[in-house]
Amino acid sequence: MTAFFQDIPKVTYQGPDGEGDFIYRHYDPDALVLGKRMEDHLRFSVAYWHSFAWTGGDPFGGQTLERPWFGDGMAEAKLKADVAFEMFDILGVPFFCFHDADARPEGATFAENKRNLEEITEYFAAKMESSKTRLLWGTANLFSHRRFMAGAATNPDPDVFAWSAATVKTCLEATHRLGGANYVLWGGREGYETLLNTDLKREADHAGRFLSMVVEHKHKIGFQGQILIEPKPQEPTKHQYDFDVATVYGFLKRYGLENEVKLNIEQGHALLAGHSFEHELALAASLGILGSIDMNRNDVQSGWDTDQFPNNPLEATLAYYEVLKAGGFTQGGTNFDAHIRRQSLDPADLILSHVGAMDTCARGLVAAAALLENGALEEARAARYAGWDGEEGKALLSSSLEAIEAKVLAENIIPEPRSGRQERLENLINRFI
Ligand code: XUL
Ligand code: CO
């Protein structure tokens, strides 16, 4: 045991009336929701980067957090892993996620990075033998180092493409070695700052070929996890290519990858794209590409990607409603791609941020399940489209403009507007929160 979380007890479910801070009031891993354990529905994951690698910096000031593992060496990387697995155990979370750069020291060459990643992967593997926590997904950080300033797969320099492809190979293999359920590609700096120096078509073709190589390698090594793309519309580049679900689906179709790659959808990124989270989830589900979620909100006032832990049960309900309607997670899960605030200095803050987020999501899941079981929302939706279920409605879709014109004239069709009943449906949902 390290000394970092020394006074913090293991967090367990105590129910809504339990006493103290270090308890779950709503997250009861074994409780059955629609016949499945809550833990198996939600599949919570801690993000290694935010909890253990982020220093508290913002554009106006540097490090605020002090951690005994901050440093460049392998000893610090192993101490970080020790503390991380202690936190997974305190929280009882079933999963974690990591980028290569969060976990291993940065080397001077690719070969050194590869060696460092292999060493820390084996260190994780040894820890996972006695831990219940599994790997939800691994990924490569292809955006922090200055070599990636003009992108990775879409960089104008073939050497950066090569470095990036080689790096993804090592990260995919590390994920495979650790039994990861998914591998994520977030297009960190795959976008542009100015069109004046950018060849859009060439960059898209390179990104398409890069992703195809990832899929080819997945099959070559027998990795059974899902390959996931994480959409985001801007930040860090002014325009990101993986703008939103619709844009990424178009990209996957263009390169013939729509049956190979699914999406990891982040709440805050949906908002940046001008959508609601539930819009992005519903669209991905309707396209058959809903894979996993990053459950972290933005601040409504700042309009930027502030990566805060969820704390709004209504938002969580609307999100899990879409997840449940789509059949629930198979290999995906709920990753908290969220960090504590810059002033949250204490080890306890790291734990309590996750406790609150897990309780919020549990409330959302339970409410969403009750709403589904109640059925009134789906009945109202079905009733709204009922006209299409009859023979006449079906015939319309296999008709032609000419035949339809004749029908409208012959039957003197005059559409009668009907209420969309939005407020009634909003009131219905609020009864379940
Ligand atoms: C950035 C972001 C990433 C990805 C993984 O906004 O969400 O942390 O989740 O690279
Ligand atoms: Co994310």
Coordinates of C-alpha atoms and ligand atoms in Angstrom, one line a residue:
M1 CA 0.0 0.0 0.0
T2 CA 1.2 3.6 -0.7
A3 CA 0.4 6.3 1.7
F4 CA -1.6 8.4 -0.7
F5 CA -5.2 7.4 0.1
Q6 CA -4.3 6.1 3.6
D7 CA -7.2 7.5 5.5
I8 CA -9.9 6.8 2.9
P9 CA -12.1 3.8 3.4
K10 CA -13.4 1.5 0.6
V11 CA -16.6 3.0 -0.8
T12 CA -19.7 0.7 -0.5
Y13 CA -23.4 1.0 -1.2
Q14 CA -25.3 2.2 1.9
G15 CA -28.5 3.4 0.4
P16 CA -30.0 7.0 0.2
D17 CA -30.2 7.4 3.9
G18 CA -26.6 6.3 4.6
E19 CA -24.2 8.5 6.6
G20 CA -20.9 10.1 5.6
D21 CA -19.2 11.1 2.3
F22 CA -17.5 7.9 1.3
I23 CA -20.6 5.8 0.4
Y24 CA -22.7 5.1 -2.6
R25 CA -26.3 6.2 -2.1
H26 CA -27.6 5.0 -5.5
Y27 CA -24.8 2.9 -7.1
D28 CA -25.5 -0.6 -5.9
P29 CA -23.4 -2.9 -8.2
D30 CA -25.5 -6.0 -7.5
A31 CA -29.0 -4.4 -7.8
L32 CA -30.9 -5.8 -10.7
V33 CA -32.1 -3.3 -13.3
L34 CA -34.2 -4.8 -16.1
G35 CA -32.8 -8.2 -15.0
K36 CA -29.1 -7.2 -15.3
R37 CA -26.7 -6.1 -12.5
M38 CA -26.2 -2.4 -12.3
E39 CA -22.4 -2.8 -12.5
D40 CA -22.9 -4.7 -15.8
H41 CA -25.1 -2.0 -17.2
L42 CA -23.0 1.0 -16.4
R43 CA -19.5 -0.5 -16.7
F44 CA -17.8 2.5 -15.0
S45 CA -14.3 3.4 -15.9
V46 CA -11.7 5.8 -14.5
A47 CA -9.6 7.9 -16.9
Y48 CA -6.0 7.5 -16.1
W49 CA -4.9 10.8 -17.6
H50 CA -7.3 13.1 -15.8
S51 CA -6.9 11.4 -12.4
F52 CA -3.2 10.6 -12.3
A53 CA -1.4 12.6 -15.1
W54 CA -3.2 16.0 -15.1
T55 CA -1.3 18.5 -13.0
G56 CA -4.0 21.1 -12.5
G57 CA -2.7 23.6 -15.1
D58 CA -4.9 25.9 -17.2
P59 CA -4.0 28.5 -19.8
F60 CA -3.2 31.1 -17.1
G61 CA -1.2 29.0 -14.7
G62 CA 0.7 25.8 -14.2
Q63 CA 0.6 23.0 -11.8
T64 CA -1.6 23.2 -8.7
L65 CA -1.7 19.5 -7.7
E66 CA 1.2 17.9 -5.9
R67 CA 1.6 14.2 -6.4
P68 CA 4.5 12.0 -5.3
W69 CA 4.5 10.3 -8.8
F70 CA 5.0 13.5 -10.8
G71 CA 8.3 13.0 -12.6
D72 CA 9.8 11.5 -15.7
G73 CA 11.2 8.2 -14.6
M74 CA 10.0 4.6 -14.6
A75 CA 9.9 4.5 -10.7
E76 CA 7.4 7.4 -10.8
A77 CA 5.4 5.7 -13.5
K78 CA 5.2 2.5 -11.3
L79 CA 4.2 4.5 -8.2
K80 CA 1.5 6.2 -10.3
A81 CA 0.2 2.7 -11.3
D82 CA 0.3 1.6 -7.6
V83 CA -1.9 4.6 -6.5
A84 CA -4.2 4.2 -9.5
F85 CA -5.0 0.6 -8.7
E86 CA -5.5 1.5 -5.1
M87 CA -8.1 4.1 -6.2
F88 CA -9.8 1.5 -8.5
D89 CA -10.1 -0.7 -5.5
I90 CA -11.4 2.0 -3.1
L91 CA -14.1 2.9 -5.7
G92 CA -14.8 -0.7 -6.7
V93 CA -14.7 0.4 -10.4
P94 CA -14.8 -2.4 -12.9
F95 CA -12.7 -0.6 -15.6
F96 CA -10.0 2.0 -16.4
C97 CA -8.8 3.6 -19.6
F98 CA -5.3 5.0 -20.5
H99 CA -3.2 6.6 -23.2
D100 CA 0.4 5.4 -23.6
A101 CA 1.7 8.9 -22.5
D102 CA -0.3 8.8 -19.3
A103 CA 1.3 5.6 -18.1
R104 CA 4.9 5.4 -19.4
P105 CA 7.8 7.9 -19.3
E106 CA 8.4 9.8 -22.5
G107 CA 11.4 8.4 -24.4
A108 CA 13.8 10.2 -26.8
T109 CA 13.1 7.7 -29.6
F110 CA 10.3 5.6 -30.7
A111 CA 12.2 2.5 -29.6
E112 CA 12.5 3.9 -26.1
N113 CA 8.8 4.7 -26.0
K114 CA 8.0 1.2 -27.1
R115 CA 10.2 -0.4 -24.4
N116 CA 8.8 1.9 -21.7
L117 CA 5.2 1.1 -22.8
E118 CA 6.0 -2.7 -22.7
E119 CA 7.5 -2.4 -19.3
I120 CA 4.5 -0.5 -17.8
T121 CA 2.1 -2.8 -19.7
E122 CA 3.6 -5.8 -17.9
Y123 CA 3.4 -3.9 -14.6
F124 CA -0.3 -3.3 -15.2
A125 CA -0.8 -6.9 -16.2
A126 CA 0.8 -8.1 -12.9
K127 CA -1.5 -5.7 -10.9
M128 CA -4.5 -6.9 -12.8
E129 CA -3.9 -10.4 -11.6
S130 CA -4.9 -9.4 -8.1
S131 CA -7.3 -6.6 -9.0
K132 CA -10.9 -6.9 -10.2
T133 CA -10.5 -3.8 -12.5
R134 CA -10.2 -4.6 -16.2
L135 CA -9.3 -2.4 -19.1
L136 CA -12.2 -0.7 -20.9
W137 CA -10.0 0.8 -23.6
G138 CA -6.5 1.8 -24.4
T139 CA -5.5 4.6 -26.8
A140 CA -2.5 6.6 -28.1
N141 CA -1.7 10.2 -27.2
L142 CA -1.0 11.6 -30.7
F143 CA -1.6 15.2 -29.8
S144 CA 0.5 16.5 -26.8
H145 CA 4.1 16.3 -28.1
R146 CA 5.2 19.0 -30.5
R147 CA 5.7 16.5 -33.3
F148 CA 1.9 16.2 -33.6
M149 CA 1.2 20.0 -33.8
A150 CA -0.1 19.6 -37.4
G151 CA -1.8 16.3 -36.7
A152 CA -0.9 12.6 -36.7
A153 CA -2.5 10.6 -39.5
T154 CA -3.3 13.8 -41.3
N155 CA 0.1 15.5 -40.8
P156 CA 1.6 16.9 -44.0
D157 CA 4.9 15.2 -43.0
P158 CA 5.0 11.4 -43.8
D159 CA 7.5 10.9 -41.0
V160 CA 4.8 11.9 -38.5
F161 CA 2.3 9.6 -40.1
A162 CA 4.9 6.8 -39.8
W163 CA 5.6 7.6 -36.1
S164 CA 1.9 7.7 -35.4
A165 CA 1.1 4.4 -37.1
A166 CA 4.0 2.7 -35.3
T167 CA 2.7 4.2 -32.0
V168 CA -0.8 3.0 -32.6
K169 CA 0.5 -0.5 -33.3
T170 CA 2.2 -0.6 -29.9
C171 CA -0.8 0.8 -28.1
L172 CA -3.2 -1.6 -29.8
E173 CA -0.9 -4.5 -28.8
A174 CA -0.7 -3.2 -25.2
T175 CA -4.5 -3.0 -25.1
H176 CA -4.7 -6.6 -26.5
R177 CA -2.2 -7.8 -23.9
L178 CA -4.3 -6.4 -21.1
G179 CA -7.5 -7.9 -22.4
G180 CA -9.0 -4.5 -23.3
A181 CA -12.6 -4.4 -24.4
N182 CA -12.1 -1.6 -26.9
Y183 CA -9.5 0.6 -28.6
V184 CA -10.2 4.3 -29.0
L185 CA -9.0 6.8 -31.5
W186 CA -9.7 10.4 -30.7
G187 CA -8.5 12.6 -33.5
G188 CA -6.5 14.9 -31.2
R189 CA -5.1 17.3 -33.8
E190 CA -6.6 15.7 -36.9
G191 CA -8.1 18.9 -38.2
Y192 CA -6.7 22.3 -39.3
E193 CA -6.0 25.8 -38.0
T194 CA -6.3 27.5 -41.4
L195 CA -7.5 26.2 -44.8
L196 CA -4.8 28.4 -46.4
N197 CA -2.2 25.7 -45.8
T198 CA -4.4 22.6 -45.8
D199 CA -5.2 20.0 -48.4
L200 CA -8.5 18.6 -47.2
K201 CA -8.9 15.8 -49.6
R202 CA -5.4 14.4 -49.1
E203 CA -5.7 14.6 -45.3
A204 CA -9.0 12.7 -45.3
D205 CA -7.6 10.0 -47.6
H206 CA -4.6 9.6 -45.2
A207 CA -6.9 9.4 -42.2
G208 CA -9.0 6.8 -44.0
R209 CA -6.0 4.7 -44.9
F210 CA -4.6 5.0 -41.3
L211 CA -7.8 3.8 -39.8
S212 CA -8.0 0.9 -42.3
M213 CA -4.5 -0.1 -41.2
V214 CA -5.6 -0.1 -37.6
V215 CA -8.5 -2.4 -38.5
E216 CA -6.2 -4.7 -40.5
H217 CA -3.8 -5.0 -37.6
K218 CA -6.7 -5.7 -35.1
H219 CA -7.7 -8.7 -37.2
K220 CA -4.1 -9.8 -37.7
I221 CA -3.4 -10.0 -33.9
G222 CA -6.8 -11.4 -33.1
F223 CA -7.9 -8.4 -31.0
Q224 CA -11.6 -9.0 -30.2
G225 CA -12.4 -5.5 -28.9
Q226 CA -14.2 -2.8 -30.7
I227 CA -12.3 -0.1 -32.6
L228 CA -13.9 3.2 -31.6
I229 CA -13.7 6.8 -32.9
E230 CA -14.4 9.6 -30.6
P231 CA -16.0 12.6 -32.3
K232 CA -15.2 16.2 -31.3
P233 CA -15.9 19.4 -33.3
Q234 CA -13.1 21.7 -32.2
E235 CA -10.3 22.1 -29.6
P236 CA -7.5 21.7 -30.0
T237 CA -7.7 22.5 -33.7
K238 CA -10.1 25.2 -34.9
H239 CA -11.8 22.6 -37.1
Q240 CA -11.6 18.9 -36.1
Y241 CA -12.4 16.4 -38.9
D242 CA -14.3 14.0 -36.6
F243 CA -16.8 16.8 -35.9
D244 CA -19.8 14.7 -34.7
V245 CA -21.6 11.4 -35.1
A246 CA -23.0 12.3 -38.5
T247 CA -19.6 13.4 -39.9
V248 CA -17.8 10.4 -38.6
Y249 CA -20.4 8.1 -40.1
G250 CA -19.9 9.8 -43.5
F251 CA -16.2 9.3 -43.1
L252 CA -16.6 5.6 -42.2
K253 CA -18.9 5.0 -45.2
R254 CA -16.5 6.8 -47.5
Y255 CA -13.6 4.5 -46.6
G256 CA -15.8 1.3 -46.2
L257 CA -15.3 1.0 -42.4
E258 CA -18.8 1.4 -41.2
N259 CA -19.1 -2.3 -40.2
E260 CA -15.6 -2.3 -38.5
V261 CA -15.6 0.8 -36.4
K262 CA -18.1 2.2 -33.8
L263 CA -18.1 5.4 -31.8
N264 CA -17.1 6.5 -28.3
I265 CA -19.4 9.5 -27.7
E266 CA -18.6 12.1 -25.2
Q267 CA -21.3 14.3 -23.6
G268 CA -19.2 17.5 -23.6
H269 CA -18.1 17.0 -27.2
A270 CA -21.8 16.6 -28.3
L271 CA -22.6 20.0 -26.7
L272 CA -19.6 21.6 -28.4
A273 CA -21.0 20.4 -31.7
G274 CA -24.3 22.1 -31.0
H275 CA -26.1 18.9 -30.2
S276 CA -27.5 17.3 -27.1
F277 CA -25.8 14.2 -25.8
E278 CA -29.0 12.2 -26.3
H279 CA -29.1 13.3 -29.9
E280 CA -25.7 11.9 -30.6
L281 CA -26.5 8.7 -28.8
A282 CA -29.8 8.2 -30.6
L283 CA -28.2 9.0 -34.0
A284 CA -25.3 6.6 -33.4
A285 CA -27.8 3.9 -32.3
S286 CA -29.9 4.4 -35.3
L287 CA -26.8 4.0 -37.5
G288 CA -25.7 0.9 -35.6
I289 CA -22.4 2.5 -34.4
L290 CA -23.0 3.2 -30.8
G291 CA -20.0 1.7 -29.0
S292 CA -19.2 3.4 -25.6
I293 CA -19.6 6.8 -23.8
D294 CA -17.4 9.4 -22.2
M295 CA -19.7 10.7 -19.4
N296 CA -18.4 14.2 -18.7
R297 CA -20.1 17.5 -18.9
N298 CA -19.1 21.0 -19.9
D299 CA -19.9 24.1 -17.9
V300 CA -23.0 25.7 -19.4
Q301 CA -21.7 29.2 -19.0
S302 CA -18.2 28.7 -20.4
G303 CA -19.2 26.7 -23.5
W304 CA -15.8 25.0 -23.5
D305 CA -14.6 21.5 -22.9
T306 CA -14.2 21.6 -19.1
D307 CA -14.4 17.8 -18.6
Q308 CA -16.4 17.9 -15.4
F309 CA -17.9 14.9 -13.6
P310 CA -21.7 14.4 -14.3
N311 CA -24.0 15.7 -11.5
N312 CA -27.3 16.1 -13.3
P313 CA -29.7 13.1 -12.9
L314 CA -32.0 14.4 -15.7
E315 CA -29.1 14.5 -18.2
A316 CA -28.0 11.1 -17.1
T317 CA -31.5 9.7 -17.5
L318 CA -31.9 11.0 -21.0
A319 CA -28.5 9.5 -21.9
Y320 CA -29.1 6.0 -20.4
Y321 CA -32.6 5.9 -21.9
E322 CA -30.9 5.9 -25.3
V323 CA -28.3 3.4 -24.3
L324 CA -30.9 1.0 -22.9
K325 CA -33.2 1.5 -25.9
A326 CA -30.3 0.5 -28.1
G327 CA -29.9 -2.7 -26.1
G328 CA -27.3 -1.5 -23.5
F329 CA -23.5 -1.7 -23.7
T330 CA -21.9 -4.9 -25.0
Q331 CA -18.2 -4.1 -25.0
G332 CA -18.5 -0.4 -24.3
G333 CA -19.0 1.3 -20.9
T334 CA -19.2 4.6 -19.1
N335 CA -15.8 6.3 -18.9
F336 CA -15.4 9.4 -16.8
D337 CA -13.2 11.5 -19.1
A338 CA -13.4 14.1 -16.3
H339 CA -11.0 15.8 -13.9
I340 CA -11.4 17.5 -10.6
R341 CA -11.2 21.3 -10.5
R342 CA -7.8 23.0 -10.2
Q343 CA -8.5 23.9 -6.6
S344 CA -9.5 20.4 -5.6
L345 CA -6.1 19.5 -4.0
D346 CA -6.9 16.6 -1.7
P347 CA -6.7 12.9 -2.4
A348 CA -10.3 12.7 -1.1
D349 CA -11.4 15.0 -3.9
L350 CA -10.3 12.4 -6.5
I351 CA -12.5 9.8 -4.8
L352 CA -15.5 11.9 -4.1
S353 CA -15.7 13.2 -7.6
H354 CA -16.1 9.7 -8.8
V355 CA -18.5 8.8 -6.1
G356 CA -20.9 11.6 -7.0
A357 CA -20.6 10.8 -10.7
M358 CA -21.3 7.1 -10.2
D359 CA -24.4 7.9 -8.0
T360 CA -25.6 10.4 -10.6
C361 CA -25.3 7.8 -13.4
A362 CA -26.9 5.1 -11.2
R363 CA -29.9 7.4 -10.7
G364 CA -30.1 8.1 -14.4
L365 CA -30.0 4.4 -15.2
V366 CA -32.7 3.5 -12.7
A367 CA -34.9 6.3 -13.9
A368 CA -34.3 5.4 -17.6
A369 CA -35.2 1.8 -16.9
A370 CA -38.4 2.7 -15.1
L371 CA -39.3 5.0 -17.9
L372 CA -38.8 2.2 -20.4
E373 CA -40.8 -0.2 -18.3
N374 CA -43.6 2.3 -17.9
G375 CA -43.8 2.5 -21.7
A376 CA -45.8 5.7 -21.9
L377 CA -43.0 7.6 -23.7
E378 CA -42.6 4.9 -26.4
E379 CA -46.4 4.6 -26.7
A380 CA -46.7 8.4 -27.3
R381 CA -43.9 8.2 -29.9
A382 CA -45.5 5.2 -31.7
A383 CA -48.9 7.0 -31.7
R384 CA -47.3 10.0 -33.4
Y385 CA -46.3 7.8 -36.3
A386 CA -49.3 5.5 -36.3
G387 CA -50.4 6.8 -39.7
W388 CA -47.4 5.0 -41.3
D389 CA -48.3 1.6 -39.9
G390 CA -51.4 1.1 -42.0
E391 CA -51.5 -0.1 -45.6
E392 CA -52.0 3.4 -46.9
G393 CA -49.0 4.8 -45.2
K394 CA -46.8 1.9 -46.4
A395 CA -48.1 2.3 -49.9
L396 CA -47.1 5.9 -50.0
L397 CA -43.4 5.1 -49.6
S398 CA -43.4 2.8 -52.7
S399 CA -45.4 5.3 -54.7
S400 CA -44.3 8.1 -57.0
L401 CA -44.8 11.9 -57.1
E402 CA -47.3 11.5 -60.0
A403 CA -49.4 8.8 -58.2
I404 CA -49.3 10.7 -55.0
E405 CA -50.5 13.9 -56.7
A406 CA -53.4 11.9 -58.2
K407 CA -54.3 10.5 -54.8
V408 CA -54.2 13.9 -53.0
L409 CA -56.5 15.3 -55.7
A410 CA -58.9 12.3 -55.8
E411 CA -59.2 12.1 -52.0
N412 CA -59.0 15.8 -51.4
I413 CA -56.4 15.3 -48.7
I414 CA -56.1 18.2 -46.3
P415 CA -53.6 17.5 -43.5
E416 CA -54.9 18.3 -40.0
P417 CA -52.1 19.5 -37.7
R418 CA -51.7 17.7 -34.3
S419 CA -50.0 18.6 -31.1
G420 CA -46.4 17.3 -30.6
R421 CA -47.2 17.2 -26.8
Q422 CA -43.7 18.2 -25.8
E423 CA -44.6 19.6 -22.4
R424 CA -46.7 16.6 -21.6
L425 CA -43.7 14.3 -22.4
E426 CA -41.3 16.5 -20.4
N427 CA -43.7 16.3 -17.4
L428 CA -43.8 12.5 -17.8
I429 CA -40.0 12.2 -17.7
N430 CA -39.7 14.4 -14.6
R431 CA -42.0 12.0 -12.7
F432 CA -39.2 9.4 -12.9
I433 CA -36.2 11.5 -11.8
Ligands
XUL1 C1 -10.3 15.0 -25.5 C2 -10.8 13.6 -25.1 C3 -9.8 12.6 -25.0 C4 -10.2 11.2 -25.5 C5 -9.1 10.2 -25.4 O1 -11.3 15.9 -25.4 O2 -12.0 13.4 -24.9 O3 -9.4 12.5 -23.7 O4 -11.3 10.7 -24.7 O5 -8.0 10.6 -26.2
CO2 CO -13.0 11.8 -24.2

